[in-house]
Structure formats: C-alpha cells, structure tokens
Amino acid sequence: MSEQLSGPWLRFIYNGILLSTALLSARKMQPEEHPFAFAACMVGGITAIFGLLRAIFASGQPDECRKLRDVCHGVLELVPLPLANMDLYMQSTGMSAVALGHSFFVVPLMCDLGCALAKNRRDCEISDSLKNLTVLANIVSLGFLSVVERNFLYLRMMLVMIVVKYGVVLVDSIKEDSGEDLQVCGTALFLHLLGKATESPNAS
C-alpha cells in the first residue's frame, strides 16, 4: 500500500478497474436471487470509491490516510470471498448451516477494524491470525465446492484468491505496505469471475 510504488495515477486506474468490474458484475445479478454476491460487489465498489478519492486528494505522503488504507485493505481481504462463498453455497445447498457458517468472517473483520483504527496495526497478532485463518478456510471451502460441483470457474476463483492472498504477503515482505495494488486488481478479477458464476451457474 505504498504510494511510492505505484503513484496516484496508477492507483486511480486500479481502483477505477475495481469499481467498473464491481458495477458490471452487480448488473448481471438479481439481488433477490444472489444477495450475498451482490453485497460482495457493492463492498468492492464502495472500497474502490475510497481508493479513487485517496488517489485524487491525497498528497502522497507514506503515512497519509493510513487508517483509511488499512481499513480498505482489511475489508477487501475479508469480505468479498466469504460473501461469494455464502452465495455459491446457497445456490448449491440452499440456506444451509454450511452456507451461513461463512458469515463467521464478521468476527475477524471486527477485530481487524479495531486493530486498524485503535492500534494503528501494532500488536495485532491475534487479529492477524484470525484473518489469515478465515481467508484460508474460505479458500479451501471454495476449492471444495469447485470439486463437488465440478465447476472450473469456481476453481479459477479459488486460484485468484490464493495468488492475491499470498502474493500480497510476498510483495509486502519485499517492501512494507506495498501489496494494495495486487489486492485491488485481484479483487477486481475475482468479482468479474463471480459475475460470470452467478450469470452461468453451471459454467465450467
């Protein structure tokens, strides 16, 4: 999430892509039929709007808008994937306990928001562990559904989230807070695939 790596204009483009993808995917969905997938697109779109505002109005200082940056990063990491899983499982199994179980992401999300707003991302080992376990569990869950449903589109969505999750970790290990652009672009691709999945549930 370092401003020096991409600059405001590239960041503007990346968030513009995320906003466009979120809106285009949402247009393919009927909210009453795919409420959780629609919500995932709305979350991605709103987060992209904040990213666009940062790119336009921020001066580029490394610590500027850090709390907003951390909140947006946490939301993109924790929210779209579980919501997508809830929707895909709901299409497969109905409103079952398995589908609703993915709503556990709310707990690590609240912890992550508290860490970002109150602790400035310091001493957040428990919050980070909960977040990592939640994302990993949702990736595994999506992979399991792709096997059960024999749906290659779901598998591609899972692979995108693996690259986003661990690619961000790799990039951040090279330069601290530099993974935002990968998170934004990866989420845009994930929402694009989610739109295709809800439009053609049996696509492979």
Short mmCIF file of C-alpha atoms in Angstrom, two decimals, residues 16-158:
data_model
loop_
_atom_site.label_atom_id
_atom_site.label_comp_id
_atom_site.label_asym_id
_atom_site.label_seq_id
_atom_site.Cartn_x
_atom_site.Cartn_y
_atom_site.Cartn_z
CA GLY A 16 -11.28 2.51 -11.42
CA ILE A 17 -10.97 -1.03 -12.75
CA LEU A 18 -12.26 -2.41 -9.45
CA LEU A 19 -15.20 -0.01 -9.43
CA SER A 20 -16.11 -0.78 -13.05
CA THR A 21 -15.82 -4.53 -12.52
CA ALA A 22 -17.91 -4.42 -9.35
CA LEU A 23 -20.67 -2.43 -11.04
CA LEU A 24 -20.69 -4.55 -14.19
CA SER A 25 -20.83 -7.78 -12.17
CA ALA A 26 -23.59 -6.40 -9.94
CA ARG A 27 -25.65 -5.54 -13.03
CA LYS A 28 -25.64 -9.21 -14.01
CA MET A 29 -27.22 -10.23 -10.70
CA GLN A 30 -30.73 -10.15 -9.34
CA PRO A 31 -30.28 -9.05 -5.70
CA GLU A 32 -33.14 -11.27 -4.54
CA GLU A 33 -31.52 -14.32 -6.18
CA HIS A 34 -27.88 -13.54 -5.34
CA PRO A 35 -27.98 -11.26 -2.29
CA PHE A 36 -24.54 -12.14 -0.93
CA ALA A 37 -22.75 -11.94 -4.30
CA PHE A 38 -24.47 -8.60 -4.92
CA ALA A 39 -23.31 -7.41 -1.50
CA ALA A 40 -19.74 -8.51 -2.32
CA CYS A 41 -19.83 -6.37 -5.46
CA MET A 42 -21.19 -3.40 -3.52
CA VAL A 43 -18.43 -3.73 -0.92
CA GLY A 44 -15.82 -3.85 -3.70
CA GLY A 45 -17.35 -0.81 -5.39
CA ILE A 46 -17.53 1.29 -2.22
CA THR A 47 -13.95 0.39 -1.31
CA ALA A 48 -12.87 1.38 -4.83
CA ILE A 49 -14.55 4.77 -4.42
CA PHE A 50 -12.49 5.42 -1.30
CA GLY A 51 -9.40 4.37 -3.24
CA LEU A 52 -10.24 6.81 -6.03
CA LEU A 53 -10.73 9.63 -3.52
CA ARG A 54 -7.37 8.87 -1.95
CA ALA A 55 -5.69 8.88 -5.35
CA ILE A 56 -7.24 12.25 -6.24
CA PHE A 57 -6.90 14.16 -2.98
CA ALA A 58 -4.01 12.58 -1.07
CA SER A 59 -0.64 14.31 -1.32
CA GLY A 60 1.33 11.06 -1.46
CA GLN A 61 2.93 11.06 1.98
CA PRO A 62 3.57 7.47 3.19
CA ASP A 63 1.53 7.79 6.40
CA GLU A 64 -1.28 9.86 4.94
CA CYS A 65 -4.72 8.25 5.19
CA ARG A 66 -3.07 5.20 6.77
CA LYS A 67 -6.15 4.24 8.79
CA LEU A 68 -8.42 4.50 5.75
CA ARG A 69 -5.89 2.50 3.73
CA ASP A 70 -5.69 -0.22 6.37
CA VAL A 71 -9.48 -0.41 6.73
CA CYS A 72 -9.99 -0.71 2.97
CA HIS A 73 -7.28 -3.37 2.71
CA GLY A 74 -8.84 -5.39 5.54
CA VAL A 75 -12.32 -5.11 4.05
CA LEU A 76 -11.16 -6.25 0.60
CA GLU A 77 -9.28 -9.17 2.12
CA LEU A 78 -12.02 -10.37 4.47
CA VAL A 79 -15.40 -9.53 2.94
CA PRO A 80 -15.83 -10.41 -0.79
CA LEU A 81 -14.62 -14.04 -0.59
CA PRO A 82 -16.87 -15.18 2.31
CA LEU A 83 -19.87 -13.37 0.81
CA ALA A 84 -19.21 -15.06 -2.52
CA ASN A 85 -18.95 -18.43 -0.77
CA MET A 86 -22.24 -17.83 1.02
CA ASP A 87 -23.94 -17.09 -2.28
CA LEU A 88 -22.40 -20.02 -4.17
CA TYR A 89 -23.19 -22.46 -1.36
CA MET A 90 -26.72 -21.07 -1.14
CA GLN A 91 -27.17 -21.86 -4.84
CA SER A 92 -25.82 -25.36 -4.23
CA THR A 93 -27.29 -26.36 -0.85
CA GLY A 94 -29.90 -23.72 -0.09
CA MET A 95 -29.76 -21.54 3.01
CA SER A 96 -27.98 -24.26 4.95
CA ALA A 97 -25.75 -24.18 8.01
CA VAL A 98 -22.75 -24.62 5.72
CA ALA A 99 -23.67 -21.53 3.72
CA LEU A 100 -24.39 -19.45 6.81
CA GLY A 101 -21.21 -20.67 8.50
CA HIS A 102 -19.18 -18.46 6.18
CA SER A 103 -20.67 -15.45 7.96
CA PHE A 104 -18.09 -16.05 10.71
CA PHE A 105 -15.92 -13.59 8.76
CA VAL A 106 -17.70 -10.81 10.67
CA VAL A 107 -15.72 -11.68 13.82
CA PRO A 108 -12.21 -11.30 12.33
CA LEU A 109 -13.47 -8.28 10.37
CA MET A 110 -14.45 -6.50 13.59
CA CYS A 111 -11.10 -7.44 15.14
CA ASP A 112 -9.25 -6.20 12.08
CA LEU A 113 -11.14 -2.90 12.01
CA GLY A 114 -10.42 -2.40 15.70
CA CYS A 115 -6.74 -3.10 15.10
CA ALA A 116 -6.59 -0.65 12.19
CA LEU A 117 -8.48 2.15 13.94
CA ALA A 118 -7.38 1.81 17.56
CA LYS A 119 -3.92 0.25 17.40
CA ASN A 120 -2.55 1.53 14.08
CA ARG A 121 -1.72 -2.07 13.11
CA ARG A 122 0.54 -2.61 16.13
CA ASP A 123 0.37 -5.67 18.42
CA CYS A 124 -2.34 -7.27 16.28
CA GLU A 125 -1.12 -10.88 16.30
CA ILE A 126 -4.49 -12.33 17.34
CA SER A 127 -6.38 -10.24 14.78
CA ASP A 128 -3.94 -11.18 12.02
CA SER A 129 -4.15 -14.87 12.92
CA LEU A 130 -7.95 -14.80 12.83
CA LYS A 131 -7.87 -13.02 9.49
CA ASN A 132 -5.40 -15.44 7.96
CA LEU A 133 -7.32 -18.49 9.18
CA THR A 134 -10.61 -17.07 7.90
CA VAL A 135 -9.24 -16.34 4.44
CA LEU A 136 -7.53 -19.73 4.23
CA ALA A 137 -10.69 -21.54 5.36
CA ASN A 138 -12.75 -19.72 2.74
CA ILE A 139 -10.23 -20.52 0.01
CA VAL A 140 -10.35 -24.21 0.96
CA SER A 141 -14.15 -24.08 1.11
CA LEU A 142 -14.38 -22.59 -2.38
CA GLY A 143 -11.97 -25.23 -3.68
CA PHE A 144 -14.09 -27.97 -2.11
CA LEU A 145 -17.23 -26.59 -3.75
CA SER A 146 -15.47 -26.43 -7.12
CA VAL A 147 -14.67 -30.16 -6.82
CA VAL A 148 -18.15 -31.14 -5.64
CA GLU A 149 -19.85 -29.09 -8.35
CA ARG A 150 -17.16 -29.92 -10.94
CA ASN A 151 -17.09 -26.24 -11.76
CA PHE A 152 -13.85 -24.95 -13.25
CA LEU A 153 -14.98 -21.34 -12.85
CA TYR A 154 -15.10 -21.78 -9.07
CA LEU A 155 -11.62 -23.29 -9.24
CA ARG A 156 -10.32 -20.24 -11.11
CA MET A 157 -11.87 -18.00 -8.45
CA MET A 158 -10.07 -20.01 -5.77
#
